[in-house]
Short mmCIF file of C-alpha atoms in Angstrom, two decimals:
data_model
loop_
_atom_site.label_atom_id
_atom_site.label_comp_id
_atom_site.label_asym_id
_atom_site.label_seq_id
_atom_site.Cartn_x
_atom_site.Cartn_y
_atom_site.Cartn_z
CA MET A 1 7.50 -9.68 19.22
CA SER A 2 9.93 -8.24 16.73
CA ILE A 3 9.25 -4.68 15.70
CA ALA A 4 11.29 -2.74 13.18
CA VAL A 5 11.04 1.02 13.31
CA THR A 6 12.82 2.90 10.57
CA ARG A 7 11.78 6.35 11.62
CA SER A 8 10.62 8.05 14.82
CA TYR A 9 7.22 9.68 14.83
CA LEU A 10 5.12 11.73 17.17
CA LEU A 11 1.39 11.09 17.04
CA LEU A 12 -0.75 14.18 17.28
CA GLY A 13 -4.30 13.58 18.46
CA ASP A 14 -5.86 16.62 16.83
CA ASP A 15 -5.91 15.22 13.33
CA PHE A 16 -6.98 11.85 11.98
CA SER A 17 -6.53 12.29 8.28
CA GLY A 18 -7.86 9.82 5.77
CA ALA A 19 -4.38 8.36 5.28
CA GLY A 20 -4.02 7.75 9.01
CA TRP A 21 -2.63 9.74 11.87
CA ARG A 22 -0.64 12.86 11.22
CA ARG A 23 3.00 12.14 11.96
CA TRP A 24 5.98 14.40 12.50
CA PRO A 25 9.66 13.35 12.80
CA MET A 26 10.87 13.54 16.41
CA ARG A 27 14.54 13.61 15.52
CA ALA A 28 15.98 14.61 12.17
CA ILE A 29 19.62 15.16 11.20
CA PRO A 30 20.05 17.62 8.34
CA ARG A 31 21.17 15.90 5.19
CA ALA A 32 23.95 18.42 4.83
CA LEU A 33 25.71 16.91 7.88
CA ASP A 34 25.62 13.36 6.56
CA SER A 35 28.83 13.87 4.58
CA PHE A 36 30.63 15.03 7.75
CA GLN A 37 29.64 11.98 9.80
CA PRO A 38 32.97 10.12 9.28
CA VAL A 39 34.88 13.24 10.31
CA LEU A 40 32.82 13.57 13.50
CA LEU A 41 33.48 9.94 14.38
CA LEU A 42 37.25 10.35 13.93
CA LEU A 43 37.45 13.75 15.62
CA PRO A 44 38.23 12.52 19.18
CA TRP A 45 41.04 10.28 17.96
CA LEU A 46 42.47 13.00 15.71
CA LEU A 47 42.40 15.50 18.58
CA VAL A 48 44.23 13.14 20.93
CA ALA A 49 46.85 12.35 18.28
CA ALA A 50 47.33 16.00 17.31
CA THR A 51 47.62 17.19 20.90
CA VAL A 52 50.15 14.50 21.83
CA SER A 53 52.17 15.19 18.67
CA VAL A 54 52.36 18.90 19.39
CA LEU A 55 53.24 18.39 23.02
CA VAL A 56 55.93 15.82 22.23
CA ILE A 57 57.51 17.60 19.25
CA VAL A 58 57.26 21.21 20.35
CA ILE A 59 57.49 20.54 24.10
CA PRO A 60 55.83 23.86 25.05
CA SER A 61 55.68 25.17 28.53
CA GLY A 62 52.53 26.08 30.38
CA HIS A 63 49.22 24.27 30.59
CA TYR A 64 48.77 23.04 27.00
CA GLY A 65 48.52 19.44 28.19
CA LEU A 66 45.08 20.20 29.57
CA LEU A 67 43.80 20.24 25.98
CA LEU A 68 43.56 16.48 26.29
CA ALA A 69 40.57 16.96 28.61
CA VAL A 70 38.44 17.95 25.62
CA ALA A 71 38.87 14.60 23.82
CA PRO A 72 36.63 12.49 26.13
CA PHE A 73 33.75 14.97 25.81
CA ILE A 74 33.97 14.92 22.02
CA ALA A 75 33.97 11.14 22.17
CA ALA A 76 30.89 11.22 24.42
CA ALA A 77 29.10 13.42 21.87
CA THR A 78 29.93 11.31 18.82
CA HIS A 79 30.51 7.75 20.09
CA GLY A 80 29.04 5.21 22.47
CA VAL A 81 29.97 4.33 26.03
CA HIS A 82 32.78 1.90 25.17
CA ALA A 83 34.53 4.29 22.79
CA THR A 84 34.22 7.11 25.34
CA ALA A 85 35.75 4.93 28.05
CA LEU A 86 38.62 3.97 25.74
CA VAL A 87 39.32 7.59 24.78
CA GLY A 88 39.16 8.65 28.44
CA ALA A 89 41.59 5.95 29.53
CA LEU A 90 43.93 6.77 26.66
CA THR A 91 43.80 10.46 27.56
CA VAL A 92 44.69 9.82 31.21
CA ALA A 93 47.49 7.45 30.21
CA LEU A 94 48.99 9.87 27.69
CA TYR A 95 48.95 12.76 30.14
CA GLY A 96 50.73 10.59 32.66
CA MET A 97 53.35 9.66 30.06
CA LEU A 98 53.92 13.32 29.22
CA ARG A 99 55.15 13.79 32.76
CA PHE A 100 58.24 11.78 31.86
CA TRP A 101 58.46 12.49 28.11
CA ALA A 102 58.09 16.24 28.24
CA PRO A 103 58.81 17.43 31.79
CA SER A 104 57.25 20.75 32.69
CA GLU A 105 58.23 23.42 35.19
CA ASP A 106 55.16 22.66 37.30
CA SER A 107 55.67 21.53 40.85
CA GLU A 108 54.63 18.06 41.99
CA GLY A 109 51.43 19.33 43.59
CA VAL A 110 50.36 21.35 40.55
CA TRP A 111 50.94 18.35 38.24
CA TRP A 112 48.78 16.10 40.40
CA ILE A 113 46.04 18.72 40.35
CA LYS A 114 46.17 18.76 36.54
CA PHE A 115 46.22 14.96 36.44
CA GLY A 116 43.15 14.87 38.69
CA LEU A 117 41.43 17.37 36.39
CA ILE A 118 42.12 15.19 33.35
CA THR A 119 40.89 12.07 35.18
CA THR A 120 37.74 13.83 36.42
CA SER A 121 36.92 15.14 32.95
CA SER A 122 37.26 11.63 31.53
CA ALA A 123 34.91 10.24 34.20
CA ILE A 124 32.36 13.00 33.61
CA ALA A 125 32.49 12.36 29.87
CA LEU A 126 31.88 8.65 30.51
CA LEU A 127 28.85 9.43 32.70
CA THR A 128 27.57 11.81 30.02
CA SER A 129 27.88 9.11 27.39
CA GLN A 130 25.99 6.64 29.60
CA ALA A 131 23.22 9.19 30.14
CA ARG A 132 22.97 9.76 26.38
CA GLN A 133 22.72 6.03 25.78
CA ARG A 134 19.92 5.66 28.32
CA ALA A 135 18.10 8.60 26.77
CA ARG A 136 18.42 7.02 23.32
CA GLU A 137 17.06 3.72 24.62
CA LEU A 138 14.08 5.43 26.28
CA SER A 139 13.43 7.45 23.17
CA ARG A 140 13.66 4.34 20.99
CA THR A 141 11.24 2.48 23.25
CA ARG A 142 8.82 5.39 23.18
CA ASP A 143 9.07 5.63 19.39
CA ILE A 144 8.31 1.93 19.05
CA ALA A 145 5.35 2.22 21.40
CA LEU A 146 4.02 5.26 19.55
CA ALA A 147 4.39 3.58 16.17
CA LEU A 148 2.78 0.40 17.47
CA GLN A 149 -0.08 2.25 19.11
CA GLY A 150 -0.64 4.42 16.06
CA ASP A 151 -0.94 1.35 13.85
CA LEU A 152 -3.24 -0.46 16.28
CA LEU A 153 -5.64 2.41 16.86
CA PRO A 154 -8.45 2.85 14.32
CA ALA A 155 -8.10 5.33 11.50
CA GLN A 156 -10.40 8.29 11.09
CA SER A 157 -14.02 7.15 11.36
CA SER A 158 -16.94 9.30 10.32
CA GLY A 159 -19.41 6.99 12.05
CA THR A 160 -22.54 5.61 10.47
CA SER A 161 -25.77 7.02 9.09
CA THR A 162 -27.20 7.26 12.62
CA VAL A 163 -24.06 8.08 14.65
CA GLU A 164 -21.66 10.95 13.95
CA VAL A 165 -18.34 10.49 15.73
CA SER A 166 -15.23 12.49 16.51
CA GLN A 167 -12.20 11.18 18.35
CA ARG A 168 -8.91 12.43 19.72
CA TYR A 169 -5.86 10.74 21.17
CA ILE A 170 -3.18 12.77 22.93
CA ALA A 171 -0.02 10.95 24.02
CA ALA A 172 1.54 12.23 27.23
CA ASP A 173 5.17 13.29 26.85
CA THR A 174 6.65 11.25 29.71
CA GLU A 175 9.80 9.18 30.07
CA ALA A 176 7.72 6.08 30.89
CA GLY A 177 6.34 5.99 27.35
CA VAL A 178 2.82 5.94 26.00
CA GLY A 179 -0.05 4.15 27.66
CA GLY A 180 -2.56 1.62 26.41
CA ASP A 181 -5.59 3.83 25.75
CA TRP A 182 -7.84 2.84 22.85
CA PHE A 183 -11.30 3.44 21.41
CA ASP A 184 -13.39 1.96 18.64
CA VAL A 185 -16.60 2.40 16.65
CA ILE A 186 -18.01 -0.98 15.55
CA PRO A 187 -21.08 -1.28 13.28
CA LEU A 188 -23.41 -4.05 14.43
CA SER A 189 -26.42 -5.77 12.93
CA GLY A 190 -29.79 -4.07 12.81
CA ALA A 191 -28.21 -0.61 12.17
CA ARG A 192 -26.86 -0.62 15.72
CA VAL A 193 -23.45 0.80 16.64
CA ALA A 194 -21.04 -0.18 19.41
CA LEU A 195 -18.82 2.44 21.05
CA VAL A 196 -15.80 1.09 22.92
CA ILE A 197 -13.14 2.76 25.01
CA GLY A 198 -10.50 1.21 27.26
CA ASP A 199 -7.25 1.79 29.09
CA VAL A 200 -4.51 -0.76 29.81
CA VAL A 201 -2.70 -0.28 33.12
CA GLY A 202 0.98 0.43 32.52
CA ARG A 203 3.03 2.16 29.88
CA GLY A 204 5.43 1.34 27.10
CA VAL A 205 5.58 -1.22 24.32
CA HIS A 206 3.96 -3.98 26.37
CA ALA A 207 0.95 -1.80 27.19
CA ALA A 208 0.54 -0.85 23.52
CA ALA A 209 0.83 -4.48 22.39
CA LEU A 210 -1.67 -5.62 25.00
CA MET A 211 -4.02 -2.86 23.91
CA GLY A 212 -3.91 -4.25 20.39
CA ARG A 213 -4.76 -7.75 21.60
CA LEU A 214 -7.71 -6.51 23.65
CA ARG A 215 -9.00 -4.36 20.80
CA THR A 216 -8.89 -7.33 18.45
CA ALA A 217 -10.72 -9.44 21.02
CA VAL A 218 -13.45 -6.81 21.35
CA HIS A 219 -14.00 -6.91 17.60
CA ALA A 220 -14.20 -10.70 17.66
CA PHE A 221 -16.71 -10.79 20.51
CA ALA A 222 -18.71 -7.94 18.96
CA GLU A 223 -19.16 -10.07 15.84
CA LEU A 224 -21.06 -12.53 18.04
CA ASP A 225 -23.63 -9.79 18.79
CA VAL A 226 -23.53 -10.46 22.52
CA ALA A 227 -24.83 -8.06 25.17
CA PRO A 228 -22.36 -5.59 26.75
CA ASP A 229 -22.24 -7.42 30.08
CA GLU A 230 -21.60 -10.74 28.34
CA LEU A 231 -18.89 -9.21 26.15
CA LEU A 232 -17.07 -7.86 29.21
CA ALA A 233 -17.32 -11.30 30.83
CA HIS A 234 -15.59 -12.80 27.77
CA MET A 235 -12.94 -10.07 27.90
CA ASP A 236 -12.37 -10.70 31.60
CA GLY A 237 -11.84 -14.40 30.92
CA LEU A 238 -9.36 -13.56 28.17
CA ALA A 239 -7.45 -11.24 30.51
CA VAL A 240 -7.26 -13.99 33.13
CA ARG A 241 -5.83 -16.43 30.57
CA LEU A 242 -3.27 -13.87 29.44
CA ASN A 243 -2.20 -13.41 33.06
CA GLU A 244 -1.79 -17.15 33.43
CA ASP A 245 0.34 -17.34 30.28
CA ASP A 246 2.72 -14.62 31.48
CA GLU A 247 3.11 -14.65 35.24
CA THR A 248 5.80 -11.95 35.13
CA ARG A 249 3.22 -9.27 34.37
CA ASP A 250 -0.16 -8.54 35.90
CA LEU A 251 -2.64 -7.63 33.20
CA ALA A 252 -5.26 -5.10 34.21
CA ALA A 253 -7.36 -2.95 31.91
CA THR A 254 -10.53 -0.93 32.11
CA CYS A 255 -13.15 -1.08 29.38
CA LEU A 256 -16.54 0.42 28.63
CA TYR A 257 -18.80 -1.09 25.97
CA LEU A 258 -21.89 0.77 24.77
CA VAL A 259 -24.43 -0.30 22.12
CA TYR A 260 -26.83 2.23 20.57
CA ASP A 261 -29.99 1.12 18.77
CA PRO A 262 -31.31 3.83 16.41
CA VAL A 263 -34.68 2.09 16.07
CA SER A 264 -35.56 2.14 19.77
CA ARG A 265 -33.25 5.12 20.53
CA ALA A 266 -31.84 3.28 23.53
CA CYS A 267 -28.27 2.56 24.56
CA THR A 268 -27.11 -0.39 26.64
CA LEU A 269 -23.75 -0.13 28.36
CA ALA A 270 -21.54 -1.92 30.84
CA SER A 271 -18.23 -0.96 32.41
CA ALA A 272 -15.25 -2.83 33.81
CA GLY A 273 -13.66 -0.27 36.09
CA HIS A 274 -13.92 2.50 33.51
CA PRO A 275 -15.27 6.03 34.16
CA ALA A 276 -18.92 6.51 33.27
CA PRO A 277 -19.67 8.35 30.01
CA ALA A 278 -21.24 11.77 29.84
CA PHE A 279 -24.51 12.48 28.01
CA ARG A 280 -25.19 15.93 26.60
CA ARG A 281 -28.88 16.30 25.86
CA PRO A 282 -30.16 18.51 23.02
CA ASP A 283 -31.15 21.19 25.57
CA GLY A 284 -27.52 21.48 26.72
CA THR A 285 -27.80 19.62 30.03
CA VAL A 286 -24.99 17.20 30.87
CA SER A 287 -25.42 14.10 33.01
CA PHE A 288 -23.22 11.24 34.21
CA PRO A 289 -25.18 8.00 34.72
CA GLU A 290 -24.48 5.78 37.69
CA LEU A 291 -23.06 2.48 36.46
CA PRO A 292 -22.76 -0.74 38.47
CA GLU A 293 -19.29 -0.81 39.98
CA HIS A 294 -17.02 -3.57 38.71
CA PRO A 295 -13.24 -4.11 38.92
CA PRO A 296 -11.05 -3.87 35.82
CA LEU A 297 -10.54 -6.80 33.48
CA GLY A 298 -8.26 -9.54 34.71
CA PHE A 299 -9.73 -10.33 38.15
CA GLY A 300 -11.90 -13.23 36.98
CA ASP A 301 -15.33 -14.55 38.03
CA ILE A 302 -17.01 -11.16 37.79
CA ALA A 303 -20.74 -10.98 37.11
CA PHE A 304 -20.99 -7.81 35.06
CA GLU A 305 -24.22 -5.85 34.87
CA SER A 306 -25.46 -3.56 32.13
CA ILE A 307 -27.98 -0.74 32.14
CA THR A 308 -30.24 0.60 29.38
CA LEU A 309 -30.93 4.31 28.95
CA PRO A 310 -33.32 6.07 26.55
CA LEU A 311 -31.71 8.81 24.47
CA ASP A 312 -33.20 11.81 22.73
CA GLU A 313 -32.31 12.40 19.11
CA GLY A 314 -29.24 14.61 18.92
CA THR A 315 -27.78 13.48 22.26
CA ILE A 316 -23.98 13.54 22.40
CA ILE A 317 -22.26 10.62 24.13
CA ALA A 318 -18.79 11.42 25.51
CA LEU A 319 -16.46 8.50 26.26
CA TYR A 320 -13.02 9.22 27.72
CA THR A 321 -10.15 7.70 29.65
CA ASP A 322 -9.05 8.70 33.13
CA GLY A 323 -6.28 10.86 31.69
CA LEU A 324 -8.92 13.45 30.84
CA LEU A 325 -10.04 13.60 34.47
CA ASN A 326 -6.54 13.63 36.00
CA LEU A 327 -7.98 12.79 39.41
CA ARG A 328 -4.53 12.23 40.89
CA ARG A 329 -3.81 15.96 40.76
CA HIS A 330 -7.28 17.51 40.87
CA GLY A 331 -10.39 16.82 42.90
CA SER A 332 -13.24 14.90 41.34
CA LYS A 333 -15.73 17.72 41.89
CA ALA A 334 -13.62 20.31 40.07
CA THR A 335 -12.72 17.84 37.33
CA PHE A 336 -16.31 16.89 36.51
CA ALA A 337 -17.33 20.56 36.67
CA ARG A 338 -14.65 21.36 34.09
CA LEU A 339 -15.78 18.52 31.83
CA THR A 340 -19.43 19.53 32.20
CA ALA A 341 -18.64 23.12 31.24
CA ALA A 342 -16.69 22.00 28.18
CA LEU A 343 -19.51 19.68 27.03
CA ALA A 344 -22.27 22.23 27.61
CA ALA A 345 -20.61 24.84 25.40
CA GLU A 346 -22.26 25.66 22.09
CA VAL A 347 -19.88 24.86 19.25
CA ARG A 348 -20.18 24.62 15.49
CA SER A 349 -19.41 20.94 15.09
CA LEU A 350 -18.61 17.78 16.99
CA HIS A 351 -14.94 18.14 16.07
CA CYS A 352 -14.83 21.61 17.62
CA LEU A 353 -16.43 20.24 20.77
CA CYS A 354 -13.80 17.49 20.91
CA ASP A 355 -11.05 20.09 20.57
CA ARG A 356 -12.62 22.17 23.32
CA ILE A 357 -12.71 19.20 25.70
CA CYS A 358 -9.08 18.34 25.04
CA SER A 359 -7.96 21.95 25.44
CA SER A 360 -9.60 22.11 28.87
CA VAL A 361 -7.15 19.55 30.27
CA PRO A 362 -4.67 21.13 32.72
CA ALA A 363 -1.09 21.48 31.56
CA ASP A 364 0.21 19.29 34.41
CA SER A 365 -1.55 16.19 33.06
CA ASP A 366 0.92 13.31 32.72
CA ASP A 367 -1.37 10.59 31.34
CA ASP A 368 -2.52 9.75 27.83
CA ILE A 369 -5.94 11.06 26.88
CA ALA A 370 -8.46 9.36 24.61
CA VAL A 371 -11.80 11.01 23.84
CA LEU A 372 -14.63 9.62 21.69
CA LEU A 373 -17.72 11.74 21.00
CA ALA A 374 -20.83 10.42 19.26
CA ARG A 375 -23.96 12.33 18.26
CA VAL A 376 -26.85 9.91 17.83
CA THR A 377 -29.89 10.15 15.60
CA SER A 378 -32.78 7.78 15.02
CA LEU A 379 -34.12 6.05 11.96
CA SER A 380 -37.21 7.67 10.55
CA SER A 381 -40.47 5.81 10.99
CA GLY A 382 -40.65 5.38 7.24
CA GLY A 383 -37.35 3.52 7.24
CA VAL A 384 -38.56 0.63 9.44
CA ALA A 385 -41.36 -1.84 8.69
CA THR A 386 -42.37 -4.52 11.20
CA TRP A 387 -44.94 -7.32 10.94
CA GLN A 388 -46.08 -9.90 13.47
CA LEU A 389 -46.52 -13.31 11.81
CA SER A 390 -48.61 -16.25 12.89
CA ASP A 391 -47.40 -19.83 13.12
CA ASP A 392 -49.50 -20.80 10.10
CA PRO A 393 -47.39 -21.98 7.11
CA ARG A 394 -49.52 -19.80 4.85
CA CYS A 395 -47.94 -16.72 6.44
CA VAL A 396 -44.79 -17.33 4.37
CA ALA A 397 -46.54 -16.16 1.21
CA GLN A 398 -48.01 -13.23 3.11
CA ALA A 399 -44.58 -12.25 4.39
CA ARG A 400 -43.18 -12.27 0.84
CA GLU A 401 -46.04 -10.11 -0.37
CA MET A 402 -45.71 -7.59 2.47
CA ALA A 403 -41.96 -7.32 1.91
CA SER A 404 -42.47 -6.80 -1.82
CA ARG A 405 -45.00 -4.03 -1.23
CA GLN A 406 -42.65 -2.30 1.19
CA LEU A 407 -39.79 -2.41 -1.32
CA ASP A 408 -42.10 -0.85 -3.93
CA ALA A 409 -42.87 1.93 -1.46
CA TRP A 410 -39.16 2.53 -0.92
CA GLY A 411 -38.39 2.42 -4.63
CA PHE A 412 -36.26 -0.74 -4.51
CA GLN A 413 -38.24 -2.90 -6.91
CA GLU A 414 -35.08 -4.47 -8.35
CA MET A 415 -34.29 -5.95 -4.92
CA ALA A 416 -37.62 -7.79 -4.69
CA PHE A 417 -36.41 -11.17 -5.93
CA VAL A 418 -33.54 -11.58 -3.47
CA THR A 419 -35.54 -10.09 -0.60
CA GLU A 420 -38.48 -12.40 -1.19
CA LEU A 421 -36.09 -15.36 -1.28
CA VAL A 422 -34.48 -14.30 2.01
CA VAL A 423 -37.82 -13.67 3.71
CA SER A 424 -39.19 -17.00 2.53
CA GLU A 425 -36.20 -19.00 3.80
CA LEU A 426 -35.91 -17.23 7.15
CA VAL A 427 -39.62 -17.35 7.94
CA THR A 428 -39.81 -21.01 6.90
CA ASN A 429 -36.90 -21.86 9.19
CA ALA A 430 -38.63 -20.04 12.06
CA LEU A 431 -41.87 -21.99 11.48
CA ARG A 432 -40.14 -25.38 11.23
CA HIS A 433 -37.39 -25.12 13.85
CA ALA A 434 -38.42 -22.34 16.28
CA SER A 435 -41.44 -21.12 18.21
CA ALA A 436 -43.71 -18.10 18.36
CA PRO A 437 -43.77 -15.15 18.41
CA ILE A 438 -42.34 -14.65 14.90
CA THR A 439 -41.58 -11.13 13.71
CA LEU A 440 -40.43 -9.84 10.32
CA ARG A 441 -38.67 -6.49 10.14
CA LEU A 442 -37.19 -4.56 7.21
CA ILE A 443 -34.83 -1.63 7.86
CA LYS A 444 -33.75 0.85 5.22
CA ASP A 445 -30.40 2.26 6.29
CA SER A 446 -27.07 2.30 4.44
CA ALA A 447 -28.10 -1.23 3.48
CA LEU A 448 -31.38 -3.12 3.31
CA ILE A 449 -31.65 -5.17 6.49
CA CYS A 450 -34.03 -8.10 6.78
CA GLU A 451 -34.63 -9.59 10.25
CA VAL A 452 -36.76 -12.53 11.36
CA SER A 453 -37.13 -12.98 15.13
CA ASP A 454 -38.59 -15.94 17.00
CA GLY A 455 -38.88 -17.28 20.54
CA SER A 456 -36.19 -19.96 20.29
CA HIS A 457 -32.55 -19.69 21.39
CA THR A 458 -31.29 -22.38 19.01
CA ALA A 459 -29.50 -20.99 15.97
CA PRO A 460 -29.01 -22.63 12.55
CA HIS A 461 -25.54 -23.28 11.21
CA LEU A 462 -24.18 -23.53 7.70
CA ARG A 463 -23.07 -26.99 6.63
CA ARG A 464 -22.36 -28.75 3.35
CA ALA A 465 -25.37 -30.62 2.00
CA ARG A 466 -25.03 -33.98 0.35
CA PRO A 467 -26.40 -34.32 -3.21
CA LEU A 468 -29.37 -36.48 -2.19
CA ASP A 469 -30.47 -34.37 0.79
CA GLU A 470 -34.00 -33.03 0.32
CA GLY A 471 -33.62 -29.84 2.32
CA GLY A 472 -31.25 -27.75 4.35
CA ARG A 473 -30.06 -25.38 1.63
CA GLY A 474 -32.01 -22.34 2.76
CA LEU A 475 -29.35 -20.45 4.70
CA ARG A 476 -26.78 -21.28 2.02
CA LEU A 477 -28.93 -19.34 -0.44
CA VAL A 478 -29.27 -16.50 2.06
CA ALA A 479 -25.51 -16.38 2.52
CA ASP A 480 -24.89 -16.47 -1.25
CA PHE A 481 -27.33 -13.70 -2.19
CA THR A 482 -26.72 -11.26 0.67
CA GLU A 483 -23.69 -9.30 1.72
CA ARG A 484 -23.76 -10.39 5.37
CA TRP A 485 -25.92 -12.47 7.65
CA GLY A 486 -25.83 -13.64 11.24
CA THR A 487 -27.63 -14.43 14.46
CA ARG A 488 -28.35 -12.11 17.36
CA TYR A 489 -29.64 -13.43 20.68
CA THR A 490 -32.15 -11.53 22.82
CA ASP A 491 -33.85 -12.14 26.15
CA SER A 492 -36.94 -13.50 24.40
CA GLY A 493 -35.24 -15.56 21.69
CA LYS A 494 -33.06 -14.82 18.68
CA THR A 495 -32.98 -12.81 15.47
CA ILE A 496 -31.64 -14.01 12.11
CA TRP A 497 -30.61 -11.02 10.04
CA SER A 498 -29.17 -10.34 6.60
CA GLU A 499 -27.95 -7.25 4.76
CA GLN A 500 -28.10 -6.31 1.08
CA PRO A 501 -26.38 -3.27 -0.42
CA LEU A 502 -28.78 -0.66 -1.70
CA PRO A 503 -28.87 -0.03 -5.45
CA THR A 504 -27.40 3.45 -5.01
CA THR A 505 -24.45 2.17 -2.95
CA ARG A 506 -23.82 -1.21 -4.55
CA ASN A 507 -20.35 -1.54 -6.03
CA ASP A 508 -20.16 -2.66 -9.62
CA ARG A 509 -18.54 -6.07 -9.80
CA ASP A 510 -15.75 -6.81 -12.22
CA PRO A 511 -16.97 -9.72 -14.38
CA THR A 512 -13.39 -11.02 -14.64
CA CYS A 513 -13.15 -11.59 -10.87
CA ASP A 514 -13.40 -15.11 -9.54
CA GLY A 515 -15.73 -16.23 -6.79
CA PRO A 516 -19.46 -16.07 -6.19
CA ALA A 517 -21.37 -13.06 -7.39
CA GLN A 518 -22.67 -10.54 -4.89
CA SER A 519 -26.34 -10.09 -4.22
CA SER A 520 -28.30 -8.28 -6.89
CA GLY A 521 -31.95 -7.76 -7.65
CA ASN A 522 -31.92 -9.73 -10.92
CA VAL A 523 -29.64 -12.59 -9.83
CA ARG A 524 -30.99 -16.14 -10.00
CA PRO A 525 -29.80 -19.04 -7.81
CA ARG A 526 -26.91 -21.11 -9.10
CA GLU A 527 -28.08 -24.47 -10.35
CA ASN A 528 -25.01 -26.28 -9.01
CA SER A 529 -25.48 -25.22 -5.38
CA VAL A 530 -25.05 -28.35 -3.27
CA HIS A 531 -24.57 -26.78 0.16
CA ASP A 532 -26.79 -27.46 3.13
CA VAL A 533 -27.62 -25.61 6.26
CA GLU A 534 -29.61 -25.93 9.44
#
């Protein structure tokens, strides 16, 4: 991986502005000194030349030859290791030559003492230059890791209509570099939200790069709408393959994946070696659920288990990495008591609570800290409409009529045409290719969500229809007239869902843009559609 860093930055976890993370220069040279840079680079050589010239021409008595000892230190401050070594060797050689060119009144023993002092100063200057070079390399590595991690972590997220979030990331100031902590808020189908937090074992650029790969993988697997335990199984398999590709490093990472459903007000979560989240109920009580114990990702052949918990409206979910606990320096009992006290405090907002939690961390903490807080709410009963459908083909017309009446009740009459088309196609597919029970559900959230569930685990797939095919274009129409659609598997079958932007949030489309038009209430199907699906 080739990474170019043009400027060093320090990431501060107390501010995620809309433009990204707040960044401050770690090292800055005043512009006024830029013009003196050539002089500083030539200073050691000029000092050596001037000192030798004075000593040779004037031939003074005394200890003026010791001025040469300053040259290696100036070289160490302005040059690299090789230049410092060259200046030091030249200084020692010139002082030895002065013994014969400009004899002094010093005795033999005193001269050797001075010569040893010059030699020692040159060696110390060389060691100082080597230490500065190592410090620069460590600082450069840390800067790269910070820049990489800052770009890979998500920007400020305000959550969704049912989940308010606040997050903080605090990088530990250690010589080993930053760690691989990360978090994410991923919107899912059916107005659900996934909360993710993880921690890669190790520090430095490799940990930050691996964190980015795992975060991308979580997004990809989340798009499949799989259960938390199944997602962690996929992540574990990916970690095993990454270990096999690079045998020089052992990949290990913890991860916690939580899915909240605002309709049922339940959360399902699974953990791979990650600390359990904390739940702050509306009455102020704080609890830590007991999760099934599993090793971190990368061990392979792990059967992960998930648990489902009911949540009250207004419950705060706190996800964090082990840096917040700092169990290596403090006992678990005292650590959880401190976290409980910080969560139970009454604060004005979720951001203030996040700041309070981070400020409660002891000063001796030497690990990165990632905190993700989420306050959950539920969808109102008026925002969800559910109907159980029979396996009679005549129920398709009934489903269209019920959906149209519900849209009238919500005030979305202009969305009736597309919604009726979607309902008709999805219910027809369920009757022809699936089994009972069949359920139709409409959800009014930030978008209009239409879901049709059945008892079959076989999912349809988009494919190109041939011109003479009689059917198979239903899902193509659904994909063309909606913003998103997909399949979600459940224990009892599957759910085909689609989303349409609400009239108040729909973006006006530029008529000069190419490509298919977005879904709209008064749009009619394109006559030249020749795509098939099933």
